[in-house]
Coordinates of C-alpha atoms in Angstrom, one line a residue:
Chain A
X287 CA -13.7 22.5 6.1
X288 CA -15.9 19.5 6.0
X289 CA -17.4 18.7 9.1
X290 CA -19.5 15.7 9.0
X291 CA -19.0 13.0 11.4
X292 CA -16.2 11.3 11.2
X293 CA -14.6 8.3 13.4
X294 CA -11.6 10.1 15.3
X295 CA -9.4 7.0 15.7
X296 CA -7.9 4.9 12.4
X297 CA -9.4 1.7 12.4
X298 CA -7.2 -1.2 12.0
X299 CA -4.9 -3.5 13.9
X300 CA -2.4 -3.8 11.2
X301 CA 1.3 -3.4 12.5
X302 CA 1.9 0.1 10.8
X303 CA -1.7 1.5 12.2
X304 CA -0.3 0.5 15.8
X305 CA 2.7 2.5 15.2
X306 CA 1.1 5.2 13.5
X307 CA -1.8 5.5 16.2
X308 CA 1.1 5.5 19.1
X309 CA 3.0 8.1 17.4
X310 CA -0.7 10.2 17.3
X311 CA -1.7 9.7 21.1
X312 CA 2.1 10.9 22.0
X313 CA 2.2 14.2 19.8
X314 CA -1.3 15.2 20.7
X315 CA 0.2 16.2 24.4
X316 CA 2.3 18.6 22.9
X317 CA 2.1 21.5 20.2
X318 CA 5.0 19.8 17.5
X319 CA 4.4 20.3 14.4
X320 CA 3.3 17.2 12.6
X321 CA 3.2 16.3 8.6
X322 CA 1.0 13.4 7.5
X323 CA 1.9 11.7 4.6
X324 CA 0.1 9.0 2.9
X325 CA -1.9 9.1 -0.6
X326 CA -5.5 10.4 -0.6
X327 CA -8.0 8.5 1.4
X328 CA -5.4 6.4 3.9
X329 CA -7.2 8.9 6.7
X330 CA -4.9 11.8 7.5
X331 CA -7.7 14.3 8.3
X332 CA -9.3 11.7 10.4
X333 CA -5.5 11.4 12.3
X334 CA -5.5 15.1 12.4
X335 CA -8.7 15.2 14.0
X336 CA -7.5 12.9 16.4
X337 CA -4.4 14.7 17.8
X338 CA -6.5 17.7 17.9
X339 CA -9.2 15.5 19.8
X340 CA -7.1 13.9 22.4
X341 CA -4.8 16.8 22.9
X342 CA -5.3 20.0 25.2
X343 CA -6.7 21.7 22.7
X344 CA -9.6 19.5 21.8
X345 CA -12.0 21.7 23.7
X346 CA -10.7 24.8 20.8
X347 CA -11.9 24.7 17.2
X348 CA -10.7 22.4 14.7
X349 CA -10.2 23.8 10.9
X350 CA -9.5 22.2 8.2
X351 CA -8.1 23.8 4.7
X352 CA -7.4 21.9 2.1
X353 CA -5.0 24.2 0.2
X354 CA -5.5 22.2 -2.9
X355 CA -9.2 22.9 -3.4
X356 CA -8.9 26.7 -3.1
X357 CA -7.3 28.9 -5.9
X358 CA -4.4 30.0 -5.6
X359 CA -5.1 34.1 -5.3
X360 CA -7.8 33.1 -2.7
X361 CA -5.9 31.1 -0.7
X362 CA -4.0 34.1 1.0
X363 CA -7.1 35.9 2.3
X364 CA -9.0 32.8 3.3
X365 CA -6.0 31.4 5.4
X366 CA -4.9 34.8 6.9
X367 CA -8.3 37.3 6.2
X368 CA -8.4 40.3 5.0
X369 CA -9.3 43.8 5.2
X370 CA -12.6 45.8 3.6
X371 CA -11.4 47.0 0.4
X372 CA -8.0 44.6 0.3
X373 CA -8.7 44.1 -3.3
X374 CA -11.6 43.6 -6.1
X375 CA -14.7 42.4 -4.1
X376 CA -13.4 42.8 -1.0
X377 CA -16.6 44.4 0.3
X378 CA -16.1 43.6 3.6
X379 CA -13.5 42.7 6.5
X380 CA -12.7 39.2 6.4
X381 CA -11.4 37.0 9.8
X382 CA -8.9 34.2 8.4
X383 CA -8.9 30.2 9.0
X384 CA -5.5 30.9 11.1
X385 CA -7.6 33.4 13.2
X386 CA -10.5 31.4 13.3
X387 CA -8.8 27.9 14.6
X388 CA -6.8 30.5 17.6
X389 CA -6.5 28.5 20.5
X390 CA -6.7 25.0 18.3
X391 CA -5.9 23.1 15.7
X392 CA -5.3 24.2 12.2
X393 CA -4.8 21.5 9.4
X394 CA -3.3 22.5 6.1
X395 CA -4.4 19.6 3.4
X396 CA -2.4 19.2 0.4
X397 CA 0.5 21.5 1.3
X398 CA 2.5 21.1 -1.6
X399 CA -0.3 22.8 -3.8
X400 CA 0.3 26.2 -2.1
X401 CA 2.2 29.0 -4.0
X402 CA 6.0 29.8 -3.4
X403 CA 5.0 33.0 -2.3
X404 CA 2.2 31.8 0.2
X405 CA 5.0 29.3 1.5
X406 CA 7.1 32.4 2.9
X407 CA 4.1 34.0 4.0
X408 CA 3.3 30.7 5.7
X409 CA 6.8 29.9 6.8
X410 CA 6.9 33.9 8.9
X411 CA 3.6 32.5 10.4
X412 CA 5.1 29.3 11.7
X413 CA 8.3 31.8 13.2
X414 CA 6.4 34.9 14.4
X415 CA 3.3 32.9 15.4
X416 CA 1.6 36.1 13.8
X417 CA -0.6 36.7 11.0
X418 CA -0.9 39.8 8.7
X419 CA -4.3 40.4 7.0
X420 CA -4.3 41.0 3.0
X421 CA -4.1 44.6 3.0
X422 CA -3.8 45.5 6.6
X423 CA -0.3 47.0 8.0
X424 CA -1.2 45.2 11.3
X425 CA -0.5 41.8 12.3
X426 CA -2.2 39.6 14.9
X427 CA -0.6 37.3 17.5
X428 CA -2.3 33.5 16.9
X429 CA -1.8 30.4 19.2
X430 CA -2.2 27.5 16.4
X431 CA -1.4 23.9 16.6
X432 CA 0.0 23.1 12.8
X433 CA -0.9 20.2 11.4
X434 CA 0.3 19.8 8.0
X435 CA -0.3 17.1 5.3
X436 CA 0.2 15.7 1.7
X437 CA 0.0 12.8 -0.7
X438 CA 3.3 14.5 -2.4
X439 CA 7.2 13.6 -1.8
X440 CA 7.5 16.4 -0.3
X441 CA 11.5 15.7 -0.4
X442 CA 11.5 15.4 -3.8
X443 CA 9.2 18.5 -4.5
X444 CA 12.1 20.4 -2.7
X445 CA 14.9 18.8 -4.5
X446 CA 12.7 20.1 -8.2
X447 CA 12.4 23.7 -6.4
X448 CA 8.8 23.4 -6.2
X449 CA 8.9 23.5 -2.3
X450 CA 10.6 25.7 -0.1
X451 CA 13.2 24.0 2.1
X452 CA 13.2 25.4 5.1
X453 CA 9.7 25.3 5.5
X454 CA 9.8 21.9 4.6
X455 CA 12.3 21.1 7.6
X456 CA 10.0 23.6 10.1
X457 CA 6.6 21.3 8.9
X458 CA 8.2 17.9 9.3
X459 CA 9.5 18.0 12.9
X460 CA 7.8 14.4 13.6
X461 CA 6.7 13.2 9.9
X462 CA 3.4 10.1 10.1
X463 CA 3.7 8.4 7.3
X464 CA -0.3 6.4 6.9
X465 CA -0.1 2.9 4.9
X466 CA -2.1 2.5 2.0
X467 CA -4.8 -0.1 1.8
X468 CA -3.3 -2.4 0.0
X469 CA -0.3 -2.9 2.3
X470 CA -2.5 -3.6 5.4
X471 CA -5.3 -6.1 3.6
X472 CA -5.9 -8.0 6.7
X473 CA -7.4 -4.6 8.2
X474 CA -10.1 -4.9 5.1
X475 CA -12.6 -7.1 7.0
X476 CA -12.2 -4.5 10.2
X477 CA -13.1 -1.9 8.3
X478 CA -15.9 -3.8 6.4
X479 CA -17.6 -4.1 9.7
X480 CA -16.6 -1.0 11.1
X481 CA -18.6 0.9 8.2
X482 CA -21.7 -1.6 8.1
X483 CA -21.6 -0.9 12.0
X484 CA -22.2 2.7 11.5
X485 CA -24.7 1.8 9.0
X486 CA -27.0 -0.8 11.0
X487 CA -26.9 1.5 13.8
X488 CA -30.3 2.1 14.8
X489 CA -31.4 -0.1 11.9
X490 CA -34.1 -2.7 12.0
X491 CA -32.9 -4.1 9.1
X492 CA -29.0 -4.7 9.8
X493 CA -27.0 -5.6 6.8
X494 CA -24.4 -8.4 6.8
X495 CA -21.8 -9.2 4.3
X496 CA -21.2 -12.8 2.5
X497 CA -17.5 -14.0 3.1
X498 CA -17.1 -14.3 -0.9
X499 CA -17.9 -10.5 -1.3
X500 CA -15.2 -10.1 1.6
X501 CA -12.8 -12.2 0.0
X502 CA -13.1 -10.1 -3.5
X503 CA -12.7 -7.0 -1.3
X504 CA -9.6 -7.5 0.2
X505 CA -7.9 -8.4 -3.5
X506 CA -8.9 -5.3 -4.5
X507 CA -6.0 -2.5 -4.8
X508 CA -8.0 0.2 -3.4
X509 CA -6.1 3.4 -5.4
X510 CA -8.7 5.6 -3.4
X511 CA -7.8 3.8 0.2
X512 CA -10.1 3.7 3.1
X513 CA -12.4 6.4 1.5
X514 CA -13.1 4.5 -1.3
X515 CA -13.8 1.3 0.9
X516 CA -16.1 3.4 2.9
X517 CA -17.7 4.4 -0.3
X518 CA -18.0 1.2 -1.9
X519 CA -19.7 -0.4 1.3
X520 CA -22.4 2.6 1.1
X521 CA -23.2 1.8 -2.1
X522 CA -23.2 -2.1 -1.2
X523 CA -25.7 -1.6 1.6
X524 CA -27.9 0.7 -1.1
X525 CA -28.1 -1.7 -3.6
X526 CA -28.2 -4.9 -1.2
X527 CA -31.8 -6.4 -1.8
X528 CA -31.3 -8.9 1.0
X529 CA -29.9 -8.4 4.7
X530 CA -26.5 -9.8 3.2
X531 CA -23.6 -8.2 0.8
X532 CA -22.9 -10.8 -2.1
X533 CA -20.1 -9.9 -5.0
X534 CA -22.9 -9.0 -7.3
X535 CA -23.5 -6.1 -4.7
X536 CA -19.8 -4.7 -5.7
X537 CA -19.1 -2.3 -8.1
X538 CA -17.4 -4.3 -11.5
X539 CA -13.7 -3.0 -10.7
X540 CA -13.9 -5.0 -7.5
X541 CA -15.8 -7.5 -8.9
X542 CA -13.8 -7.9 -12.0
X543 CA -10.4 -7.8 -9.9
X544 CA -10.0 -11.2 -8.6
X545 CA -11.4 -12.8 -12.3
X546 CA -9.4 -10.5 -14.5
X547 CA -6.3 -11.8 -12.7
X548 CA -7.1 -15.0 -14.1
X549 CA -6.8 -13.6 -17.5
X550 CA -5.8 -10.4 -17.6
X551 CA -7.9 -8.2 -20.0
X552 CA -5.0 -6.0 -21.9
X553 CA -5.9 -2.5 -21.1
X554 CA -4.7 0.3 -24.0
X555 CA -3.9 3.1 -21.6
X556 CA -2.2 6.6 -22.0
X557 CA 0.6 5.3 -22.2
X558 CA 0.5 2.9 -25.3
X559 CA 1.2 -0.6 -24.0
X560 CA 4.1 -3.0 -25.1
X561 CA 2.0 -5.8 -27.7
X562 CA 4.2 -8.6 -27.4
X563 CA 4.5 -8.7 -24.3
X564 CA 1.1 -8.2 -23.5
X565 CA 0.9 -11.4 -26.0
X566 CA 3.5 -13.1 -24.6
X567 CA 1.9 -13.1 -21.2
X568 CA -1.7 -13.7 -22.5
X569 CA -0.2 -17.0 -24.1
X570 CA 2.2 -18.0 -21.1
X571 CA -1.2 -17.6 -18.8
X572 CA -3.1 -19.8 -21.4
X573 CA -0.6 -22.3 -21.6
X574 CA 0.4 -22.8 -17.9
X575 CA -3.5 -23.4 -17.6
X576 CA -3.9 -25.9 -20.1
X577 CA -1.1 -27.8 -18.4
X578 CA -2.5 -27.4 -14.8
X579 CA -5.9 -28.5 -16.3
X580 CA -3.8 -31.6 -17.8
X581 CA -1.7 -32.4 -14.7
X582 CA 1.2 -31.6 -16.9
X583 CA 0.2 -33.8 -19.7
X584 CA 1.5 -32.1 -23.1
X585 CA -0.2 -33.6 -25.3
X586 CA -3.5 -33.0 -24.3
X587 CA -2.9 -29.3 -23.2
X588 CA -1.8 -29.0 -26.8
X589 CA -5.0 -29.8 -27.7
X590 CA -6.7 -27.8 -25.4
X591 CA -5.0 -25.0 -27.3
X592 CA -5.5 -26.3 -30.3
X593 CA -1.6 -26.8 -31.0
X594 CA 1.1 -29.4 -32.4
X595 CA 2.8 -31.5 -29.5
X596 CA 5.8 -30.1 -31.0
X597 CA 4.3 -26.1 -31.4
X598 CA 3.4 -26.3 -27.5
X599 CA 7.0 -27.8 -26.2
X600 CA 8.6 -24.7 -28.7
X601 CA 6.4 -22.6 -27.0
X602 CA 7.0 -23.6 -23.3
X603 CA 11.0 -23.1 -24.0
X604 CA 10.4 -19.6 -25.2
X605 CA 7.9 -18.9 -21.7
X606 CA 10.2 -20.0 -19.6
X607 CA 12.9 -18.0 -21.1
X608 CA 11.0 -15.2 -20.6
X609 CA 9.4 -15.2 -17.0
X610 CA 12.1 -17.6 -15.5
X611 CA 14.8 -17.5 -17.6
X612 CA 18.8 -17.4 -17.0
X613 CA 19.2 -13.9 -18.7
X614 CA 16.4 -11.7 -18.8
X615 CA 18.7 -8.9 -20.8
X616 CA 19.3 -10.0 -23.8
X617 CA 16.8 -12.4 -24.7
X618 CA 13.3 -10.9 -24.0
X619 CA 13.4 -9.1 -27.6
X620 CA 14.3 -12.3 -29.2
X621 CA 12.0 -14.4 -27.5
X622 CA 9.2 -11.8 -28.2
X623 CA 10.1 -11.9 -31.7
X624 CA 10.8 -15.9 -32.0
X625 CA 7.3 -16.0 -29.9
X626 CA 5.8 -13.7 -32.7
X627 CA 7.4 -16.1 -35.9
X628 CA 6.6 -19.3 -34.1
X629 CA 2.8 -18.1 -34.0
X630 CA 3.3 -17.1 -37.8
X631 CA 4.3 -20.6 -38.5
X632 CA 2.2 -22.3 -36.4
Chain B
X259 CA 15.6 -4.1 12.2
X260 CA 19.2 -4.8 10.7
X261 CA 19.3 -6.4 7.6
X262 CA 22.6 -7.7 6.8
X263 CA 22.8 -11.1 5.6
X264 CA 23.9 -13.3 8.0
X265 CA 26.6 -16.4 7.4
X266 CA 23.7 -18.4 9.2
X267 CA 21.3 -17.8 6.5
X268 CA 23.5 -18.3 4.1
X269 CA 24.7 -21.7 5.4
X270 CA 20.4 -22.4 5.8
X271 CA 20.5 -21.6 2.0
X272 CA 20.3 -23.4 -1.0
X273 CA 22.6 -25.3 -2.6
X274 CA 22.6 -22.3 -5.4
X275 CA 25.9 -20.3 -5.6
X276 CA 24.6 -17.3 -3.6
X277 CA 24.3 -14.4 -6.3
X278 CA 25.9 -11.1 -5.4
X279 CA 23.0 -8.7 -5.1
X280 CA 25.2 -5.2 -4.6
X281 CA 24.2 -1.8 -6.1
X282 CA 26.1 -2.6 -9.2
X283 CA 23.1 -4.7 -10.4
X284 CA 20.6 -3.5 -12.7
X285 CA 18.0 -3.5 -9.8
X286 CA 18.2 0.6 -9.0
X287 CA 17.0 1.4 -12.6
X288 CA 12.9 0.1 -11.5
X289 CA 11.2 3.4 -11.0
X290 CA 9.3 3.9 -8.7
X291 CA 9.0 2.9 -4.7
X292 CA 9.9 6.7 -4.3
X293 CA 7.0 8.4 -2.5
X294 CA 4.0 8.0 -0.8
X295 CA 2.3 7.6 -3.6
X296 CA 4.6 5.0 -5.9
X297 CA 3.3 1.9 -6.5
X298 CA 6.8 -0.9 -4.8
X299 CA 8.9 -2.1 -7.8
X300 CA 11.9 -3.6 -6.7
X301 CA 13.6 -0.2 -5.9
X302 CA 16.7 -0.7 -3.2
X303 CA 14.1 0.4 -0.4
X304 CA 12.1 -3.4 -1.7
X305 CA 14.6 -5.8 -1.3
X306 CA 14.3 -8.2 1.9
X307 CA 14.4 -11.4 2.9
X308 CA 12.1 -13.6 2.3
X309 CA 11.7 -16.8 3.7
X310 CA 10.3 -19.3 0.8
X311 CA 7.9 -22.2 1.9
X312 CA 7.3 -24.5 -0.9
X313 CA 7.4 -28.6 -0.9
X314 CA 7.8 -28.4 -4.0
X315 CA 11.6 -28.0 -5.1
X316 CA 11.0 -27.0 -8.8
X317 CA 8.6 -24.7 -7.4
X318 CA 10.8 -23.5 -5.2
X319 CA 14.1 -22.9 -6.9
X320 CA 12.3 -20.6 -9.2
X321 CA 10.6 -18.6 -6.9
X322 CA 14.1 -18.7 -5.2
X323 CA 15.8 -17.9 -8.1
X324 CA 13.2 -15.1 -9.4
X325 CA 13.4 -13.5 -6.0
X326 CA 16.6 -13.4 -5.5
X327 CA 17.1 -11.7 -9.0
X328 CA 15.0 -9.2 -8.2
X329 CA 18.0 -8.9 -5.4
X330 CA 16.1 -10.4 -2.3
X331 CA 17.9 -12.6 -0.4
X332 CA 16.6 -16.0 -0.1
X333 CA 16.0 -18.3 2.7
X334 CA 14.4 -21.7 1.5
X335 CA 12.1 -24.3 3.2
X336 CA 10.9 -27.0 2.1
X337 CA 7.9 -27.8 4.3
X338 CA 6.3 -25.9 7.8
X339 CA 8.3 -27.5 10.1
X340 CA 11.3 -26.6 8.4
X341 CA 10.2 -22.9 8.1
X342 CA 9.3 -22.6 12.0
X343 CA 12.4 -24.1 12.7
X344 CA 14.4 -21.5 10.6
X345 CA 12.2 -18.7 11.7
X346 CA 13.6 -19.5 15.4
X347 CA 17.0 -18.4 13.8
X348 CA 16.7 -16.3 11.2
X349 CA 15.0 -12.6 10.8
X350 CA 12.8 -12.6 7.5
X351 CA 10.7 -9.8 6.5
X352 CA 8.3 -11.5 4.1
X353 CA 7.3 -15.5 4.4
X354 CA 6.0 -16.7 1.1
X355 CA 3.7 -19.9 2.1
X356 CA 2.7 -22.5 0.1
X357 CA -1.2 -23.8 1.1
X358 CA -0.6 -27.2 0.3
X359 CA 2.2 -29.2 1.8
X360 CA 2.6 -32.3 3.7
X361 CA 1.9 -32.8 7.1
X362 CA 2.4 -29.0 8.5
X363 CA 0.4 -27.1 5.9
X364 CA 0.0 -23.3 4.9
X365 CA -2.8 -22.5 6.9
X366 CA -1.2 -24.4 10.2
X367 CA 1.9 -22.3 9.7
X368 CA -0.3 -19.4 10.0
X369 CA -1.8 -20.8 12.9
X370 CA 1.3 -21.3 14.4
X371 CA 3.1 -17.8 13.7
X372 CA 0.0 -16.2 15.4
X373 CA 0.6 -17.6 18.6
X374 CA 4.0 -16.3 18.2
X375 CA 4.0 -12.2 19.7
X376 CA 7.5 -11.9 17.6
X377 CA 6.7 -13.7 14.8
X378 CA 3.2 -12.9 14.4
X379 CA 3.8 -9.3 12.6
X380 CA 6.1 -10.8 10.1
X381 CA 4.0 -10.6 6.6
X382 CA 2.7 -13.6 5.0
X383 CA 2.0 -13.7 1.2
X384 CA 0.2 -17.2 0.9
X385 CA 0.6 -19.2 -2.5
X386 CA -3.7 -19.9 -3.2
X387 CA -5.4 -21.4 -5.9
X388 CA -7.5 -18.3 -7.7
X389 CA -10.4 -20.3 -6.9
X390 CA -9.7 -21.3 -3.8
X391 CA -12.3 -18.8 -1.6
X392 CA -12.4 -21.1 1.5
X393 CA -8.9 -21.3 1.7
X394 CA -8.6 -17.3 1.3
X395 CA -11.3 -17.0 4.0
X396 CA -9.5 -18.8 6.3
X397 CA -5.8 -17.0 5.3
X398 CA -7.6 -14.2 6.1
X399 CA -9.1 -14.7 9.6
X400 CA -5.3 -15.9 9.8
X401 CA -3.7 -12.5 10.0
X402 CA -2.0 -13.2 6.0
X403 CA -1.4 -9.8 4.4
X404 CA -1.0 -11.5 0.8
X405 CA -2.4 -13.9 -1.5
X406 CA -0.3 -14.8 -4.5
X407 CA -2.2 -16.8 -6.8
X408 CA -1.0 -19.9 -8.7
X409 CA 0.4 -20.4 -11.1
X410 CA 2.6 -17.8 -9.9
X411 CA 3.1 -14.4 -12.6
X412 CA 6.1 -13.2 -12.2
X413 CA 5.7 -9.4 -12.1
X414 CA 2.5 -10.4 -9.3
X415 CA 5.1 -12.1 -7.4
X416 CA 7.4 -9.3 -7.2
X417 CA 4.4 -6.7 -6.3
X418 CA 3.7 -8.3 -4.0
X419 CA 6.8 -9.4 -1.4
X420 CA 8.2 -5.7 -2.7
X421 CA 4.9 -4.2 -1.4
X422 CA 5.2 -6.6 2.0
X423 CA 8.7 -5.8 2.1
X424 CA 8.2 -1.9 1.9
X425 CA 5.7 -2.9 5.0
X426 CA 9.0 -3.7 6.8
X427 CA 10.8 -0.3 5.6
X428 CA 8.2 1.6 7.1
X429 CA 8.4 0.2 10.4
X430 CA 11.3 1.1 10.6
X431 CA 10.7 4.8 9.6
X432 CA 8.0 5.1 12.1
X433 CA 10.7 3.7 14.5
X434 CA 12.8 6.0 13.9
X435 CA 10.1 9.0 14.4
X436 CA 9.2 7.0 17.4
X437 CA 13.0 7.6 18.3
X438 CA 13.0 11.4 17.6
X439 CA 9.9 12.1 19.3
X440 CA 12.2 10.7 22.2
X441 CA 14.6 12.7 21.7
X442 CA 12.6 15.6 21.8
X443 CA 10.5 15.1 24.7
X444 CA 13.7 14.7 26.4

């Protein structure tokens, strides 16, 4: 239900954005029922909004739900309205979002969150193109474009129970699924300069970014996608004290990324972490350093490391087991443990 | 895009017995690669092939060999001429480029596949030097969609063709969709 301005193309030149903006331009002629897929932030709503802008129907509202941010025993009554007196609060009559978006486009975010019983409700909707007020005995015809989408399998969610099947196989008629971030990098740079476009716009002062910062940006995994891109260039052009981006302008997971791959700080997460091999590739790291640092010269990258000659070659035999060895089955446990008692000895 | 290996590639690969890469290996039991949302191991959906461009042979036979026990199959070059030759005959879905090779470099290869409408959309992970910034500035004016640092981890190097390689997989979905939509408009 947002409605600040938003770009209603995606923005990219990336293979997969291609596809995925050919596919939009041809289903916005008709009325099929589209599902976006894609994790949160890869730009669904902004695809929606684009079949809904260059479709028939563009001159007809647009509305948004996102079924996910409104509780469950809401949800009903907000999507399909309700009557005075419906239930506890229900002071007045109510006109749904399906009523509201008649004639246009409605987009249901985060459909896998709704309720078992809301999906039949929704599923009679999509088949009778009718909707029933909470507490009224009357329905009402609507004339919606659907426009469903999630960041869930929804497969999978029907294969658990969790999701009704045949309104699965009624939403999915043409399924778009959008590319996360990190499997289009060379679109990071486009985007860059799409969003410090948007920002110098009328701007005396227009803001640049240094090809360093760029380069640290694109190695970043971006879990929040394009939003968080978008984001992180606000804050960039915020904290900038000079007309250009540099890396020190970049928040410390972006920053950190490229460095940390270097030398991986072990993270303790939820999950517990496995120790020796968190060791084991802390020391393989260390060690194929050294030698790099030595052109291969043992003797001196046992030095580096403060290590026998003889210490360093053991160890080398046990890496190499390990990351390119014959078998990785069997002796990953073993090398782990040798690893562990050559250190003890060492 | 099919995907069955082809005798040709196999007779382009290395003198390594080829390694039988069916179901029965222990490659289905990654996790993961099963949604929108899962992060690529090397599920079946992740295996390709990747065309390997190292000058480098010890290099190069363990990237080959790490690859293709992950159960991609293999195609192996050992400089940029070589791998624009092959890519005349063989379909890849990931090229994994060394920077630095004799006479026709990494970046030139880049250069080269650009010009190339069929083979420019074919995903490059380039082999860089962490610190290497100008070279990563120019890979990325160069349309690469990867850069694998050296000395090459071995769980980084599987991220990353799987992730290039589910690139490839979804293609071919939104082909398909492409292919329905068809269908349906009649």
């Amino acid at each position: 239900m947002q409605d600040r301005e938003q770009a209603v193309r995606l923005v990219g030149e990336h293979t997969l954005v291609r596809q995925v903006s050919d596919l939009a331009r041809r289903v916005s002629s008709s009325d099929v029922t589209v599902l976006l897929l894609g994790e949160s932030g890869t730009g669904k709503e902004v695809l929606a909004r684009s079949i809904h802008a260059t479709g028939p129907r563009r001159e007809r509202p647009f509305v948004a739900v996102n079924c996910g941010a409104i509780p469950t025993e809401l949800l009903e009554s907000e999507m399909f309205g309700h009557e005075r007196g419906a239930f506890t609060g229900a002071t007045v009559a109510r006109t749904g979002l399906f009523a509201q978006a008649h004639a246009g486009t409605i987009f249901l975010d985060e459909i896998a969150e709704m309720s078992p019983a809301l999906q039949v409700k929704l599923l009679r909707v999509l088949q009778d193109k009718e909707v029933r007020p909470v507490g009224s005995d009357r329905s009402q015809r609507v004339d919606v474009r659907v426009i469903a989408a999630t960041n869930k399998d929804l497969g999978d969610q029907v294969r658990r129970g969790l999701f009704r099947e045949d309104l699965f196989y009624r939403l999915q008629v043409i399924p778009i699924a959008l590319p996360p971030l990190r499997e289009r990098r060379s679109d990071v740079p486009l985007l860059v300069e799409h969003f410090l476009a948007r920002h110098n716009a009328g701007r005396t002062r227009p803001i640049a970014i240094a090809e360093e910062a760029l380069v640290h940006l694109w190695e970043y995994d971006w879990p929040g996608n394009v939003r968080e891109l978008e984001n992180v260039i606000e804050r960039a052009v915020v904290l900038c004290e000079h007309d250009r981006i540099g890396v020190e302008d970049l928040p410390p997971a972006v920053r950190a990324f490229l460095s940390e791959k270097r030398l991986p700080r072990p993270v303790l997460g939820a999950d517990g972490i496995d120790l020796n091999r968190a060791v084991e590739e802390f020391e393989g790291r260390l060690i194929t350093e050294a030698l790099e640092r030595t052109r291969g010269n043992k003797q001196a990258a046992a030095r580096l490391l403060g290590l026998k000659r003889t210490t360093l070659v053991a160890k080398l035999r046990k890496v190499r087991d390990a990351t390119g060895g014959v078998d990785e089955d069997v002796p990953r446990d073993e090398a782990a443990r040798a690893a562990a008692g050559g250190r003890a000895r060492a | 895009m099919e995907n069955t290996p082809t005798s040709k590639n196999r007779a382009n690969g290395s003198a390594e017995p080829a390694e039988e890469t069916g179901p029965g290996t222990d490659q289905g039991a990654h996790p993961g690669g099963d949604g929108p949302g899962g992060r690529n191991r090397a599920g079946a959906e992740s295996r390709g092939r990747v065309l390997v461009v190292e000058d480098d042979a010890d290099a190069r036979d363990l990237i080959s060999h790490l690859l293709r026990r992950e159960g991609h199959d293999v195609v192996p070059a050992a400089g940029g001429a070589e791998a624009l030759a092959l890519l005349r005959e063989v379909e890849v879905d990931v090229i994994l480029l060394d920077v630095m090779m004799p006479e026709v470099d990494g970046l030139e290869v880049c250069r080269r596949l650009q010009q190339s409408p069929d083979l420019a959309t074919i995903p490059v992970v380039l082999l860089t030097a962490l610190d290497d910034m100008e070279t990563r500035a120019a890979g990325m004016r160069l349309g690469v969609s990867e850069f694998l640092t050296k000395p090459i981890v071995k769980d980084e190097l599987h991220r990353r063709v799987a992730t290039q390689v589910g690139v490839r997989r979804r293609e071919a979905t939104l082909d398909r969709v492409r292919t329905r939509l068809d269908s349906l408009e009649g």
